[in-house]
PDB file of C-alpha atoms and ligand atoms in Angstrom:
ATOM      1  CA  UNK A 125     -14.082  -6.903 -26.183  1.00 72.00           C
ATOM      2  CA  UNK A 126     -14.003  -6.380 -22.374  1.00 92.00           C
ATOM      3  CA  UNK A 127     -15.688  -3.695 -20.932  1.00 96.00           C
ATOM      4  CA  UNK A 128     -12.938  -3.643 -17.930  1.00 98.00           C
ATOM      5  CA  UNK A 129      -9.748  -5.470 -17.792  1.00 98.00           C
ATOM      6  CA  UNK A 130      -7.950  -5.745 -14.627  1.00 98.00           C
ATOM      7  CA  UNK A 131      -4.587  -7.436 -14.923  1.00 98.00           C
ATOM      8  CA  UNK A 132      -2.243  -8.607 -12.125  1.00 98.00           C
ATOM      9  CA  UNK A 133      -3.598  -5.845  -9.642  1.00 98.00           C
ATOM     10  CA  UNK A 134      -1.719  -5.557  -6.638  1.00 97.00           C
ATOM     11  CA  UNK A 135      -2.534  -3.514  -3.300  1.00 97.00           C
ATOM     12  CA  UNK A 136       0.262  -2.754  -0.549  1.00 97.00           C
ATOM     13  CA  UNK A 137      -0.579  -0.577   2.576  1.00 95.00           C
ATOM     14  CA  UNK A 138       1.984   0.820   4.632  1.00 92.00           C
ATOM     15  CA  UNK A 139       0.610   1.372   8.344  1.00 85.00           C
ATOM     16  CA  UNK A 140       2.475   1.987  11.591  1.00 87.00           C
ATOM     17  CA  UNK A 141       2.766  -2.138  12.485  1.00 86.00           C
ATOM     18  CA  UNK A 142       4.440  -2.808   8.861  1.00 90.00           C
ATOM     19  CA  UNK A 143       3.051  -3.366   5.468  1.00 93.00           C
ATOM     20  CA  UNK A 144       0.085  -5.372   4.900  1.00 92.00           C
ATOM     21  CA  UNK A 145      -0.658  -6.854   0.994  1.00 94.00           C
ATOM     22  CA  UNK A 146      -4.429  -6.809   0.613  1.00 95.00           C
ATOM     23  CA  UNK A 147      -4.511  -7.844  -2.781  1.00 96.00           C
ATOM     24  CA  UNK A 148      -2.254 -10.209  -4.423  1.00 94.00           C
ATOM     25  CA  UNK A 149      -2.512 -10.382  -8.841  1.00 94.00           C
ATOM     26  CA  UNK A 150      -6.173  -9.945  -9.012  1.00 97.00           C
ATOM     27  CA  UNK A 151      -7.277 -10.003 -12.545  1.00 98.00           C
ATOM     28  CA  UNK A 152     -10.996  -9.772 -13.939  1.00 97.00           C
ATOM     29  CA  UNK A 153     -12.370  -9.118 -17.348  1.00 98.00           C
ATOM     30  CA  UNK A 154     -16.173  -7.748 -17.248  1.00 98.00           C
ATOM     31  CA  UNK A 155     -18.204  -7.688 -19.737  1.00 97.00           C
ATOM     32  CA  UNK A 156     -20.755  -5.482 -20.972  1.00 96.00           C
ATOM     33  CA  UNK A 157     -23.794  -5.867 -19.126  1.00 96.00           C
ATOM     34  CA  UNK A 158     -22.887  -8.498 -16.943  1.00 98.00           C
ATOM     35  CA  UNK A 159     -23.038  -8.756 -12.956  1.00 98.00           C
ATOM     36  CA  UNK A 160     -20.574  -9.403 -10.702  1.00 98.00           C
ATOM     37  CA  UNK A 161     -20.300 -10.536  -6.938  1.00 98.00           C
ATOM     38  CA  UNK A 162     -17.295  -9.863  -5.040  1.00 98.00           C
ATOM     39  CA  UNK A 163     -17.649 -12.476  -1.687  1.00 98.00           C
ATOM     40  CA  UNK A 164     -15.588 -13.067   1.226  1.00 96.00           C
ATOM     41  CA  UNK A 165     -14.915 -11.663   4.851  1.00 95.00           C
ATOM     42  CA  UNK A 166     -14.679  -8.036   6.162  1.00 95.00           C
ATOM     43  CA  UNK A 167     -11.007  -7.502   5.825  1.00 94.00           C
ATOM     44  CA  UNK A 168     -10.394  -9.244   2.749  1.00 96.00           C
ATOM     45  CA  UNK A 169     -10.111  -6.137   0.670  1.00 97.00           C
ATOM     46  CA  UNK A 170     -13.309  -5.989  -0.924  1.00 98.00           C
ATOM     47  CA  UNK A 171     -13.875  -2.035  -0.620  1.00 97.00           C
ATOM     48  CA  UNK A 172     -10.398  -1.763  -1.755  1.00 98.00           C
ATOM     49  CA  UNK A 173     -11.047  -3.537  -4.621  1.00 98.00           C
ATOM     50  CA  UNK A 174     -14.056  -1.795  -5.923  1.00 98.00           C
ATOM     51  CA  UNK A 175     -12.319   1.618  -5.102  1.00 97.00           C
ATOM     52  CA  UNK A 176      -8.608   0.389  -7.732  1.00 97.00           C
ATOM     53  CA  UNK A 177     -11.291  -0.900 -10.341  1.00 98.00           C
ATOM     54  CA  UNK A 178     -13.743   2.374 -10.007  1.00 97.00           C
ATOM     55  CA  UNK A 179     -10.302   4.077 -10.342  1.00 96.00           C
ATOM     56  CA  UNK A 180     -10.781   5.788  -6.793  1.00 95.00           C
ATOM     57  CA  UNK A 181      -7.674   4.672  -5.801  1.00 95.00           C
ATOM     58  CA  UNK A 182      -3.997   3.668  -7.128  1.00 95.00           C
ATOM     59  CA  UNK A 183      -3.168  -0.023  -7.037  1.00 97.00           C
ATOM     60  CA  UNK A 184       0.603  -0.455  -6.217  1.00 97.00           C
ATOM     61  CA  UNK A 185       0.867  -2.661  -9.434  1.00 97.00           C
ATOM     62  CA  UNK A 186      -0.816  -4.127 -12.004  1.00 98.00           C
ATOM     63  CA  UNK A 187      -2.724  -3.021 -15.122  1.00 97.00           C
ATOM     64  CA  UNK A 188      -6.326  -1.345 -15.201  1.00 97.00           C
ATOM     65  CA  UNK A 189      -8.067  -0.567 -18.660  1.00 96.00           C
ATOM     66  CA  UNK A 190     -11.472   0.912 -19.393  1.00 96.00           C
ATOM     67  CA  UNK A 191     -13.149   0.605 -22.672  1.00 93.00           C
ATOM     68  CA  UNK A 192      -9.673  -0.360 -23.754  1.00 93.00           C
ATOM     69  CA  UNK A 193      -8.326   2.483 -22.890  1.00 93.00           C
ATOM     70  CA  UNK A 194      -5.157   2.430 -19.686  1.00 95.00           C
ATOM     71  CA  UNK A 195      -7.400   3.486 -16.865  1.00 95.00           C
ATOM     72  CA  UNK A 196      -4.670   4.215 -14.294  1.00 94.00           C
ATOM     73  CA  UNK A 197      -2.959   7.174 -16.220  1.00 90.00           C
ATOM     74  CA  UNK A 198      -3.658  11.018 -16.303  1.00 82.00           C
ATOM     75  CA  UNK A 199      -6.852  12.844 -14.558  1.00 81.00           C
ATOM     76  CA  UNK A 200      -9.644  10.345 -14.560  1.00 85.00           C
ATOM     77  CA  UNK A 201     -12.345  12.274 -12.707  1.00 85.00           C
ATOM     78  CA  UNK A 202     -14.352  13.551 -15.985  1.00 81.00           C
ATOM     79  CA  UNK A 203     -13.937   9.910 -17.551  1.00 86.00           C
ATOM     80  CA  UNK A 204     -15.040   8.742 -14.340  1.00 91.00           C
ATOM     81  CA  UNK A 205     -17.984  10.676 -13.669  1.00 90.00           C
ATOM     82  CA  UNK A 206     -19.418   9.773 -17.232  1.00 90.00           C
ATOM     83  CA  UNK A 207     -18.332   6.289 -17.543  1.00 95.00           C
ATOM     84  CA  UNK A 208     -18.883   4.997 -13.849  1.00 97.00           C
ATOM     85  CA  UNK A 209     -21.201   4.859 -10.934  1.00 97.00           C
ATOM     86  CA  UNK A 210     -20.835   4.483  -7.422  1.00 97.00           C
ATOM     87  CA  UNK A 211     -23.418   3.020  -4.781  1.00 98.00           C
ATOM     88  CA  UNK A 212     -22.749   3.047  -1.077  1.00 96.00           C
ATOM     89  CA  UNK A 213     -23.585   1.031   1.983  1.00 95.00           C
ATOM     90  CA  UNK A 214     -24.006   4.068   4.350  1.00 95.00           C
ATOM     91  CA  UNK A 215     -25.706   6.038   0.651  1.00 95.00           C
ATOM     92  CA  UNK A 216     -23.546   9.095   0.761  1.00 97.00           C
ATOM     93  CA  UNK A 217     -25.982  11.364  -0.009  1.00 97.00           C
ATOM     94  CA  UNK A 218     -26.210  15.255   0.639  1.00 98.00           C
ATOM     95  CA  UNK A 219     -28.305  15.172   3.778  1.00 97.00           C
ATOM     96  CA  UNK A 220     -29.612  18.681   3.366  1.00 98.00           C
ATOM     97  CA  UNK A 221     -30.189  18.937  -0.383  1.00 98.00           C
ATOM     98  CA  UNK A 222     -33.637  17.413  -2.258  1.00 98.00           C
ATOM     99  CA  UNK A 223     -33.960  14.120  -3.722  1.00 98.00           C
ATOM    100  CA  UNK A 224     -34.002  15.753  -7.110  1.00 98.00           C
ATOM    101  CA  UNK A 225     -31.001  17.680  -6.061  1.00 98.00           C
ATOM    102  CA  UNK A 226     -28.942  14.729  -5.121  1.00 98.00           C
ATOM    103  CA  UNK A 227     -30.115  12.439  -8.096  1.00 98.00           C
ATOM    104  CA  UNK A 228     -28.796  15.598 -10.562  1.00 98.00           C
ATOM    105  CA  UNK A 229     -25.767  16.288  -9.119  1.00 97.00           C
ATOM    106  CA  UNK A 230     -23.355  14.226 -11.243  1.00 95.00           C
ATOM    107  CA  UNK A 231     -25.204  16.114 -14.225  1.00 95.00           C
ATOM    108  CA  UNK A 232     -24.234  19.001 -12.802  1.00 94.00           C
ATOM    109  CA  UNK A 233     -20.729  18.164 -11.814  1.00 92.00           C
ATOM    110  CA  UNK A 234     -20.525  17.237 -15.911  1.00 91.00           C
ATOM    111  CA  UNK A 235     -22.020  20.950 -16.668  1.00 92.00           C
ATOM    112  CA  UNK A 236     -25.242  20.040 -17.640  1.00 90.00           C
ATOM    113  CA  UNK A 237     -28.590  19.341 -15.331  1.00 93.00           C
ATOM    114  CA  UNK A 238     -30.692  17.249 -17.065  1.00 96.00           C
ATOM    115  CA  UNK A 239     -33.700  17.467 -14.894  1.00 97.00           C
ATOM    116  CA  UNK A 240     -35.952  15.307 -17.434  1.00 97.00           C
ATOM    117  CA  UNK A 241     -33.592  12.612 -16.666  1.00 98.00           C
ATOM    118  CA  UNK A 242     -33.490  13.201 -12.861  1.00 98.00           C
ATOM    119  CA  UNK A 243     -37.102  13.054 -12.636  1.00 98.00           C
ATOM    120  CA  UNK A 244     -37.522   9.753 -15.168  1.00 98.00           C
ATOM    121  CA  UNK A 245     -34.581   7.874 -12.483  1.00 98.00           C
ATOM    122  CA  UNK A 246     -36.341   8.752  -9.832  1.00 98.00           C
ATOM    123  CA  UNK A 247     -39.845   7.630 -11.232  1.00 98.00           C
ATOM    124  CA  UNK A 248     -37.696   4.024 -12.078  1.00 98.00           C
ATOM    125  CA  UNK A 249     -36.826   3.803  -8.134  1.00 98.00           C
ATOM    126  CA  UNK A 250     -40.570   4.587  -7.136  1.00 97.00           C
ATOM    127  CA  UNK A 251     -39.712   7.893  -5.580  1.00 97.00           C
ATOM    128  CA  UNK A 252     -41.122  10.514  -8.222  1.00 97.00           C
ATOM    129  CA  UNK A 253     -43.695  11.501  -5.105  1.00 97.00           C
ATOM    130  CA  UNK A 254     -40.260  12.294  -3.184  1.00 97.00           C
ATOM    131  CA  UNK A 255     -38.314  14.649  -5.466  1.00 97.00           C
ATOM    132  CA  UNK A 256     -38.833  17.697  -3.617  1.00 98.00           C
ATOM    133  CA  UNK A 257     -37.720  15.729  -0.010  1.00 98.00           C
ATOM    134  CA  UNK A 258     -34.938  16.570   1.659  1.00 98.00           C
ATOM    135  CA  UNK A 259     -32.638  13.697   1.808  1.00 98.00           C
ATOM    136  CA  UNK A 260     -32.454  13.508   5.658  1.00 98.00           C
ATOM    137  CA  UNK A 261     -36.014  12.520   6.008  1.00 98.00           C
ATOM    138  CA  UNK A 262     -35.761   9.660   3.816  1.00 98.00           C
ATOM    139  CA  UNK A 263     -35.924   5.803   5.068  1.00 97.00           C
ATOM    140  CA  UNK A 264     -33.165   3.921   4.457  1.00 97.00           C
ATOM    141  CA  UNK A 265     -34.390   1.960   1.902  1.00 97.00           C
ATOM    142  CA  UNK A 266     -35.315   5.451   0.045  1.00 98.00           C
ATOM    143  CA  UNK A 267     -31.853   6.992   0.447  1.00 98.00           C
ATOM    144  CA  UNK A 268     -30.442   3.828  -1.561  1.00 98.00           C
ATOM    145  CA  UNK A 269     -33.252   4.403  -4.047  1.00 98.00           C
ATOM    146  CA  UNK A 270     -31.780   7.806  -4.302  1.00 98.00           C
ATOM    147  CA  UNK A 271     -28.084   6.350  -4.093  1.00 98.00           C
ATOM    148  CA  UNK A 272     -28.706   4.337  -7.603  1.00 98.00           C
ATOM    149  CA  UNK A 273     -30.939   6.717  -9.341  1.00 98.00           C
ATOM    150  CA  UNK A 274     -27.640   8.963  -8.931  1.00 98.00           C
ATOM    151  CA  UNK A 275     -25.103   6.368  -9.775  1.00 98.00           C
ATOM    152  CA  UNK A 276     -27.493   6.094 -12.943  1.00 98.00           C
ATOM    153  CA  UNK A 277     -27.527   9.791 -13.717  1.00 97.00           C
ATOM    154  CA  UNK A 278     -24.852  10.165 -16.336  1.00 96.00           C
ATOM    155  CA  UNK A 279     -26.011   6.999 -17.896  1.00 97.00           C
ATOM    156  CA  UNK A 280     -22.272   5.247 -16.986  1.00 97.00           C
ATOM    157  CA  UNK A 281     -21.620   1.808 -18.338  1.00 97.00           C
ATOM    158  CA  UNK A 282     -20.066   0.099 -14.709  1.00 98.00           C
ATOM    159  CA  UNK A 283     -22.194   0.560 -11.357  1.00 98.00           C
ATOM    160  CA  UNK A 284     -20.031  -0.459  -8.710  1.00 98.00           C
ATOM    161  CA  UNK A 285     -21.571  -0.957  -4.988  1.00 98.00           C
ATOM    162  CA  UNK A 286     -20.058  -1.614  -1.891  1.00 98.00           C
ATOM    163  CA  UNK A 287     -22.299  -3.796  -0.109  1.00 97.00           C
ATOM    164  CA  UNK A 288     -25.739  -1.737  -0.962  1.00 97.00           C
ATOM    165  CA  UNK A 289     -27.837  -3.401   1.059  1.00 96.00           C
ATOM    166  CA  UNK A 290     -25.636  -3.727   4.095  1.00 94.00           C
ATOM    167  CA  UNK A 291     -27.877  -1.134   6.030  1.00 93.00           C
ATOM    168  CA  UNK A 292     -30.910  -2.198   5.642  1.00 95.00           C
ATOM    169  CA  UNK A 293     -33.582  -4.634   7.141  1.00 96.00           C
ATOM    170  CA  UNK A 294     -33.729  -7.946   5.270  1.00 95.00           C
ATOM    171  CA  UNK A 295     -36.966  -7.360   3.756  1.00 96.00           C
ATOM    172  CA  UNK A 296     -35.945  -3.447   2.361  1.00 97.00           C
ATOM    173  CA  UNK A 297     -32.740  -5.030   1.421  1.00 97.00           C
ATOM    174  CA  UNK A 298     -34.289  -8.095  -1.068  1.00 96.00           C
ATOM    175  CA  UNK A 299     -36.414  -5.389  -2.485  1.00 97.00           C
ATOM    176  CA  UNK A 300     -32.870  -2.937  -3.026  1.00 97.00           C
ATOM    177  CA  UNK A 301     -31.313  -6.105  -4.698  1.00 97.00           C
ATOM    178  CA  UNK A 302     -33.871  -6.356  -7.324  1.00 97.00           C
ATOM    179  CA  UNK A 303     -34.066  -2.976  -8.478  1.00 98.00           C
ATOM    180  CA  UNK A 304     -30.604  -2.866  -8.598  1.00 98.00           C
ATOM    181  CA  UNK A 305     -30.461  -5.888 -10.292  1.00 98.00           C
ATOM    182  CA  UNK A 306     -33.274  -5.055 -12.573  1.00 97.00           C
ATOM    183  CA  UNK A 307     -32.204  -1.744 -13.519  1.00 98.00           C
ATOM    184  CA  UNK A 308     -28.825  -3.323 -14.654  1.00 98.00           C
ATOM    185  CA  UNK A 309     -30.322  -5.397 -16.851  1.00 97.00           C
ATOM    186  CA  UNK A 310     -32.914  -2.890 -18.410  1.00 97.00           C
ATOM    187  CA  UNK A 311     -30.701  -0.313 -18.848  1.00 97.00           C
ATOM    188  CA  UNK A 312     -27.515  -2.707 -19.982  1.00 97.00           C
ATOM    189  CA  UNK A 313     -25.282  -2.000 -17.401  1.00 98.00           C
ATOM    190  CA  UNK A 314     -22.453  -3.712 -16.183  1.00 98.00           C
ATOM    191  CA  UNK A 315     -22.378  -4.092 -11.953  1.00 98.00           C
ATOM    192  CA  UNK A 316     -19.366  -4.875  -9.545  1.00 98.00           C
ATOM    193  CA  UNK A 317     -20.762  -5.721  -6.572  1.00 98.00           C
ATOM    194  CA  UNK A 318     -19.184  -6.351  -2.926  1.00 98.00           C
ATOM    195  CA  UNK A 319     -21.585  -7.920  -0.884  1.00 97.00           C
ATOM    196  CA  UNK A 320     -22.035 -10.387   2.121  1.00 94.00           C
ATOM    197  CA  UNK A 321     -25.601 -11.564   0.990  1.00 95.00           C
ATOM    198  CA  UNK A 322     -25.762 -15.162  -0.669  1.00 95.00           C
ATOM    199  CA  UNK A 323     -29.315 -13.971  -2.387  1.00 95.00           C
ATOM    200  CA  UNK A 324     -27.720 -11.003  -3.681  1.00 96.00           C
ATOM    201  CA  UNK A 325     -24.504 -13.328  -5.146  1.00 97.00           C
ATOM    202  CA  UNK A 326     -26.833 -15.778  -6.828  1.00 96.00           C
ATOM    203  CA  UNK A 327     -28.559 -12.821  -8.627  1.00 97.00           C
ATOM    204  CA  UNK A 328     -25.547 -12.464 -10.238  1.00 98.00           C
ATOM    205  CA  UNK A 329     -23.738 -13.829 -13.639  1.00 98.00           C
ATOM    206  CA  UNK A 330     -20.515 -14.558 -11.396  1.00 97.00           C
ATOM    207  CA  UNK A 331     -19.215 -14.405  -8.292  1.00 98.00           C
ATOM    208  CA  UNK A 332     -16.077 -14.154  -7.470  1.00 98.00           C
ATOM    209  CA  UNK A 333     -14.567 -15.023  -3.771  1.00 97.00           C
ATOM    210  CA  UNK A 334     -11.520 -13.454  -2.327  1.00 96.00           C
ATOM    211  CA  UNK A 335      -9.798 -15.460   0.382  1.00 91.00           C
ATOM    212  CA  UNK A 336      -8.165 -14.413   3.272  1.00 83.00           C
ATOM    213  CA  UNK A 337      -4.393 -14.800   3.052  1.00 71.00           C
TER     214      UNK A 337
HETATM  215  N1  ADP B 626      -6.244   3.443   3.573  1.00 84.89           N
HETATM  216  C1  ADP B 626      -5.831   2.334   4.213  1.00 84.89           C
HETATM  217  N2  ADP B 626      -4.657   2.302   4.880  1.00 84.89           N
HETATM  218  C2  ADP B 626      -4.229   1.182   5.494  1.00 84.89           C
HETATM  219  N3  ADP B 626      -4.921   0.029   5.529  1.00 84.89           N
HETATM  220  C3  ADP B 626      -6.100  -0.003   4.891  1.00 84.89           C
HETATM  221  C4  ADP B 626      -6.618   1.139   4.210  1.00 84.89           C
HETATM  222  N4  ADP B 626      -7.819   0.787   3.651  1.00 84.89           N
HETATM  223  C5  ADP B 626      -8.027  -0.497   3.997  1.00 84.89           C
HETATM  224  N5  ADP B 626      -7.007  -0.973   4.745  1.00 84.89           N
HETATM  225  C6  ADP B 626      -6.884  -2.339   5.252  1.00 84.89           C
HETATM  226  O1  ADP B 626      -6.982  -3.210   4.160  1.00 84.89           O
HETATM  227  C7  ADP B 626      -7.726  -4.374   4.505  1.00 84.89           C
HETATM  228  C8  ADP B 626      -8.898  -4.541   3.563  1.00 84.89           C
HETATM  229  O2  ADP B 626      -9.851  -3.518   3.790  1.00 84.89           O
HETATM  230  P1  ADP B 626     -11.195  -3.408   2.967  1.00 84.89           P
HETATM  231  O3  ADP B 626     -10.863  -3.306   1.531  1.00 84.89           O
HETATM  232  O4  ADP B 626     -11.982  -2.302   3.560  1.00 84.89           O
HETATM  233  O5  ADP B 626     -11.879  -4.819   3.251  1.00 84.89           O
HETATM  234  P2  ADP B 626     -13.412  -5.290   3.113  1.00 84.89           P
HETATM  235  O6  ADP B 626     -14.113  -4.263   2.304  1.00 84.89           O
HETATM  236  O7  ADP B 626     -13.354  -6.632   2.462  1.00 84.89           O
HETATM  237  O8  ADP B 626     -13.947  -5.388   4.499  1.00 84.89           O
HETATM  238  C9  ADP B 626      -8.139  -4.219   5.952  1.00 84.89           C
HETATM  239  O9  ADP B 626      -7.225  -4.926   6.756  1.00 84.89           O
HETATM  240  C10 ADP B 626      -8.019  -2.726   6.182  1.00 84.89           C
HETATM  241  O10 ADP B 626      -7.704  -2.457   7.515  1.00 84.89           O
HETATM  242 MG1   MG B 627     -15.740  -3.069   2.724  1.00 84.89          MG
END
């Protein structure tokens, strides 16, 4: 059985020059543990994307389920902060709270800190010598370190990132890629990826290109 099933999804915005349709019947069915690249130019409705299947945001139409369950219905933020993980291009970290503090927060937000956990992600990103930072002094390269070891925090079964390595130097970014990718795999995780970088793509099981209409 699927992990995720999207089915049909449709995506309308209404702005002040008219209505633009970003996405047209997109369906996808992920499965556990595998990787995904979403490809194709800015504009094409990649963020959007990754924000209707991380349940962020309401398609206009279509059909979303989650561990087979309708993922589009009811109050999804306490499924979502258990079941799913989000990774950034500009990180999205609190600039003014600890490593430690930002890598526990989405323990917290479920009502338990589980610092043991906290400090074993944040060994697995090669930052255990930065837990006590503050965020705003971190490279960029660390921040995104920080960024996954948070998306892994409630050990969720999708990571979804939007273009991770976007802000970062090509050498940071190819090392970003493979822990992401690495984690993923060690930790049997399933990853929706937007992302602009061919290197990153191949690392993937699939990619999947959306075209411009
Ligand atoms: N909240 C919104 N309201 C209106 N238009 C939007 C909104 N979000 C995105 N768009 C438009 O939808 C299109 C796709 O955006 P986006 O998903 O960010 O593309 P990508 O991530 O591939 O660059 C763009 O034309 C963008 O201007
Ligand atoms: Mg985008």
């Amino acid at each position: 059985m699927s992990l995720l099933q999207a089915k049909d999804i449709k995506k309308i915005y209404k702005g002040p020059s008219g209505t633009i349709e970003v996405l047209s019947r997109f369906s996808l069915s992920l499965d556990r543990g595998e990787a995904i690249a979403i490809m194709g130019p800015s504009g094409v409705g990649k963020s959007t994307l990754l924000s209707i299947l991380g349940t962020l945001e309401k398609p206009t139409s279509g059909y979303l389920e989650i561990q087979g369950k309708n993922a589009l219905k009811g109050d999804l933020s306490k499924r979502r902060n258990n079941l799913l993980g989000f990774i950034f291009q500009r990180f999205h970290l609190l600039e003014e709270f600890t490593t430690l503090q930002n890598v526990l927060l989405p323990s917290k937000i479920a009502g338990e800190a589980d610092e043991k956990r906290a400090l074993m992600l944040l060994d697995k990103v090669g930052l255990s010598d930065r837990a006590n930072f503050l965020a705003k002094v971190l490279s960029g390269g660390e921040k995104q370190r920080v960024a996954i070891a948070r998306a892994l925090m409630n050990d969720p079964q999708i990571l979804f990132a939007d273009e991770p390595t976007g802000n970062l130097d090509s050498h940071t970014s190819s090392q970003i890629q493979d822990l992401l990718i690495s984690l993923c795999r060690e930790m049997k995780k399933s990853l929706i990826v937007a992302t602009h970088d061919e290197g990153l793509a191949l690392k993937c099981d699939r990619v999947i290109q959306l075209e411009k209409k």
